[in-house]
Coordinates of C-alpha atoms in Angstrom, one line a residue:
Chain A
X1 CA -102.0 -33.8 -47.4
X2 CA -105.5 -35.6 -47.4
X3 CA -109.0 -34.2 -46.7
X4 CA -110.5 -34.6 -43.4
X5 CA -112.8 -37.4 -42.8
X6 CA -116.7 -36.6 -42.4
X7 CA -119.7 -38.6 -42.5
X8 CA -121.7 -38.0 -45.7
X9 CA -124.8 -37.0 -43.9
X10 CA -126.4 -37.0 -40.7
X11 CA -130.0 -36.5 -39.8
X12 CA -132.3 -35.5 -36.7
X13 CA -135.6 -34.3 -35.8
X14 CA -136.5 -30.6 -34.6
X15 CA -135.4 -30.3 -30.8
X16 CA -132.9 -33.4 -31.1
X17 CA -129.2 -33.1 -31.0
X18 CA -126.8 -34.4 -33.6
X19 CA -123.0 -34.6 -33.7
X20 CA -120.9 -34.4 -36.7
X21 CA -117.4 -36.0 -36.7
X22 CA -114.2 -34.9 -38.4
X23 CA -111.3 -37.3 -38.4
X24 CA -107.8 -36.4 -39.3
X25 CA -104.4 -37.6 -38.2
X26 CA -101.8 -36.9 -35.7
X27 CA -100.3 -34.5 -38.0
X28 CA -103.3 -32.1 -38.2
X29 CA -106.3 -32.4 -35.9
X30 CA -104.4 -34.5 -33.4
X31 CA -101.6 -32.0 -33.1
X32 CA -103.4 -28.7 -32.9
X33 CA -106.2 -27.3 -31.3
X34 CA -107.1 -25.3 -34.6
X35 CA -110.1 -26.9 -36.0
X36 CA -112.9 -24.6 -37.4
X37 CA -116.3 -25.4 -38.5
X38 CA -118.4 -23.9 -41.3
X39 CA -122.1 -24.0 -42.2
X40 CA -123.1 -23.6 -45.8
X41 CA -126.6 -23.3 -47.0
X42 CA -127.2 -24.1 -50.8
X43 CA -125.7 -21.4 -53.0
X44 CA -124.3 -19.4 -50.3
X45 CA -120.8 -19.0 -48.8
X46 CA -119.5 -20.7 -45.8
X47 CA -120.0 -19.1 -42.4
X48 CA -117.6 -19.8 -39.6
X49 CA -119.5 -21.4 -36.7
X50 CA -116.6 -22.7 -34.5
X51 CA -113.1 -21.8 -34.2
X52 CA -110.2 -23.1 -32.2
X53 CA -112.1 -26.2 -31.7
X54 CA -114.7 -24.9 -29.4
X55 CA -115.0 -21.2 -29.6
X56 CA -118.1 -19.4 -31.0
X57 CA -117.9 -16.2 -33.0
X58 CA -120.2 -13.5 -31.8
X59 CA -123.7 -14.1 -32.9
X60 CA -123.4 -17.8 -33.4
X61 CA -126.0 -19.6 -31.3
X62 CA -124.8 -21.5 -28.3
X63 CA -126.7 -24.5 -29.7
X64 CA -123.5 -25.0 -31.5
X65 CA -120.6 -26.4 -29.6
X66 CA -117.3 -28.1 -30.6
X67 CA -114.8 -30.6 -29.0
X68 CA -111.9 -32.7 -29.9
X69 CA -110.6 -36.2 -28.7
X70 CA -107.3 -37.4 -30.2
X71 CA -107.6 -37.1 -34.0
X72 CA -111.2 -36.5 -34.3
X73 CA -112.9 -33.3 -33.8
X74 CA -116.7 -32.9 -33.2
X75 CA -119.4 -30.3 -34.0
X76 CA -122.5 -30.8 -31.8
X77 CA -125.9 -28.9 -32.7
X78 CA -128.4 -29.0 -29.9
X79 CA -132.1 -28.2 -30.2
X80 CA -132.2 -28.9 -33.9
X81 CA -134.0 -26.2 -35.8
X82 CA -135.1 -26.2 -39.5
X83 CA -132.7 -23.4 -40.4
X84 CA -129.7 -25.6 -39.3
X85 CA -130.3 -27.8 -42.2
X86 CA -127.1 -27.2 -44.3
X87 CA -123.9 -28.7 -45.3
X88 CA -121.0 -28.6 -42.7
X89 CA -117.4 -28.4 -43.1
X90 CA -114.5 -28.7 -40.6
X91 CA -111.0 -27.3 -41.2
X92 CA -107.6 -27.8 -39.4
X93 CA -104.4 -26.5 -39.3
X94 CA -102.0 -29.0 -40.7
X95 CA -98.7 -27.7 -40.0
X96 CA -95.9 -26.3 -42.3
X97 CA -98.4 -23.4 -42.9
X98 CA -101.2 -25.4 -44.6
X99 CA -104.7 -25.8 -44.0
X100 CA -107.1 -28.9 -44.8
X101 CA -110.8 -29.1 -45.0
X102 CA -113.1 -32.1 -44.5
X103 CA -115.3 -33.5 -47.2
X104 CA -118.5 -32.0 -45.7
X105 CA -121.4 -33.3 -44.2
X106 CA -125.1 -32.7 -45.3
X107 CA -127.3 -32.2 -42.2
X108 CA -131.0 -33.0 -42.8
X109 CA -133.8 -31.9 -40.3
X110 CA -136.5 -34.5 -40.6
Chain B
X1 CA -118.2 -4.0 -42.0
X2 CA -115.6 -6.0 -43.8
X3 CA -116.8 -7.3 -47.1
X4 CA -115.1 -9.2 -50.0
X5 CA -116.2 -9.6 -53.5
X6 CA -114.8 -12.1 -56.2
X7 CA -114.8 -11.4 -59.8
X8 CA -113.7 -13.4 -62.8
X9 CA -114.3 -14.4 -66.4
X10 CA -116.8 -17.2 -65.8
X11 CA -115.4 -19.5 -68.6
X12 CA -111.9 -20.3 -69.2
X13 CA -110.5 -22.7 -72.0
X14 CA -108.6 -25.7 -70.9
X15 CA -104.8 -25.1 -70.8
X16 CA -105.4 -21.4 -70.4
X17 CA -104.8 -19.3 -67.2
X18 CA -107.8 -18.5 -64.7
X19 CA -107.6 -15.0 -63.2
X20 CA -109.7 -13.9 -60.3
X21 CA -109.7 -10.8 -58.3
X22 CA -111.0 -10.2 -54.8
X23 CA -112.0 -6.5 -53.8
X24 CA -112.1 -5.9 -50.0
X25 CA -114.3 -3.2 -48.7
X26 CA -114.5 -1.9 -45.0
X27 CA -110.9 -2.8 -44.3
X28 CA -107.5 -1.7 -45.7
X29 CA -105.7 -5.1 -46.6
X30 CA -102.3 -3.3 -45.8
X31 CA -103.5 -2.9 -42.4
X32 CA -102.9 -6.6 -41.6
X33 CA -104.3 -10.1 -41.7
X34 CA -103.8 -12.8 -44.4
X35 CA -106.2 -13.2 -47.4
X36 CA -107.1 -16.5 -48.9
X37 CA -108.7 -18.3 -51.8
X38 CA -110.5 -21.4 -51.4
X39 CA -112.6 -23.4 -54.0
X40 CA -115.5 -25.7 -54.3
X41 CA -115.9 -28.0 -57.2
X42 CA -119.7 -28.6 -57.9
X43 CA -121.3 -30.8 -55.3
X44 CA -118.1 -31.3 -53.7
X45 CA -116.1 -30.0 -50.7
X46 CA -114.1 -27.0 -50.0
X47 CA -110.2 -27.0 -50.9
X48 CA -107.8 -24.4 -49.5
X49 CA -105.7 -22.8 -52.2
X50 CA -103.5 -20.3 -50.8
X51 CA -103.3 -17.3 -48.3
X52 CA -101.4 -14.3 -48.7
X53 CA -100.1 -11.2 -46.5
X54 CA -100.2 -7.8 -48.2
X55 CA -96.3 -7.8 -47.9
X56 CA -96.3 -10.8 -50.4
X57 CA -95.8 -13.7 -47.9
X58 CA -97.8 -16.6 -49.1
X59 CA -98.6 -19.9 -47.9
X60 CA -99.7 -22.5 -50.6
X61 CA -101.6 -25.7 -50.9
X62 CA -98.7 -28.0 -52.0
X63 CA -100.8 -29.6 -54.4
X64 CA -101.6 -26.3 -56.4
X65 CA -98.5 -24.4 -55.7
X66 CA -96.8 -25.2 -59.1
X67 CA -99.8 -23.5 -60.8
X68 CA -100.6 -20.5 -58.6
X69 CA -99.5 -16.9 -58.8
X70 CA -100.8 -14.4 -56.4
X71 CA -100.7 -10.5 -56.4
X72 CA -101.9 -7.7 -54.3
X73 CA -102.8 -4.2 -55.1
X74 CA -103.1 -2.2 -51.9
X75 CA -104.0 1.1 -53.9
X76 CA -107.2 -0.7 -55.2
X77 CA -107.5 -2.9 -51.9
X78 CA -107.7 -6.0 -53.8
X79 CA -105.9 -9.1 -54.2
X80 CA -105.8 -11.6 -57.1
X81 CA -105.3 -15.3 -58.1
X82 CA -104.0 -16.8 -61.2
X83 CA -104.2 -20.7 -61.8
X84 CA -102.4 -21.9 -64.9
X85 CA -102.7 -24.7 -67.1
X86 CA -106.3 -25.4 -66.0
X87 CA -108.3 -28.6 -66.8
X88 CA -112.0 -29.3 -66.2
X89 CA -111.2 -30.6 -62.7
X90 CA -110.4 -26.7 -61.8
X91 CA -114.2 -25.9 -62.5
X92 CA -115.5 -24.7 -59.1
X93 CA -116.9 -22.0 -57.3
X94 CA -113.9 -19.9 -56.1
X95 CA -114.2 -17.9 -52.7
X96 CA -112.0 -15.5 -51.2
X97 CA -111.8 -15.1 -47.5
X98 CA -110.1 -13.3 -44.7
X99 CA -107.7 -16.0 -43.0
X100 CA -106.7 -15.5 -39.4
X101 CA -103.3 -16.9 -39.6
X102 CA -101.3 -16.8 -36.5
X103 CA -104.4 -16.4 -34.4
X104 CA -107.4 -18.6 -34.6
X105 CA -106.3 -20.0 -38.1
X106 CA -110.1 -19.8 -39.2
X107 CA -111.4 -18.0 -42.4
X108 CA -113.8 -15.6 -40.7
X109 CA -115.3 -13.5 -43.7
X110 CA -116.0 -14.8 -47.1
X111 CA -116.9 -13.4 -50.3
X112 CA -120.2 -14.7 -52.2
X113 CA -118.0 -16.8 -54.6
X114 CA -117.6 -16.8 -58.3
X115 CA -118.2 -19.7 -60.6
X116 CA -115.5 -20.7 -62.9
X117 CA -115.9 -23.2 -65.6
X118 CA -113.3 -24.7 -67.8
X119 CA -114.4 -25.7 -71.0
X120 CA -113.6 -25.5 -74.7

């Protein structure tokens, strides 16, 4: 069970859009539409932003959206705001009642 | 409003057993849902440890299964994690979370986390 692969960092200017990728295998991301995304500000607990690949929990801005193609899931943040600066983690069901996280991506709002 | 609060010793010696407890408020864990543990070494990513149901059904990260013991106390509405034979690589912030197993598979509510350092 290997960690999902995410870029170490991404950046964007306020108002722009960015996309964070999360690459797994045909055993996890590719086999299930069960990817979730979490936002983590420094020193804080992770917060669920996207579940089942593209669904937003109540209260999460519609600037956050998720998608999947093959073995890669993606998180898109549009209209970047200063408060979006945080670490982002993906997580996928990996079969056999196991779950695997990505290594995390640091988003910098320039 | 469901809330989770972790507690633990803060410092554990190498080769000893790490013990953590998560108290749940706002929801009776005996009513359902799975409850899990996730950890995060300093400056690193998240790692799923295990998820358990109040009846005892538990799913484990295969890489940690041999060292993990879980328990639940429904009378205190809390669940606990024990990790044996710890080394410096077990130093991390440990989070408990509600895990929507069999539904969205997401961790939707998290505790604030508790830092555990393994050092002599």
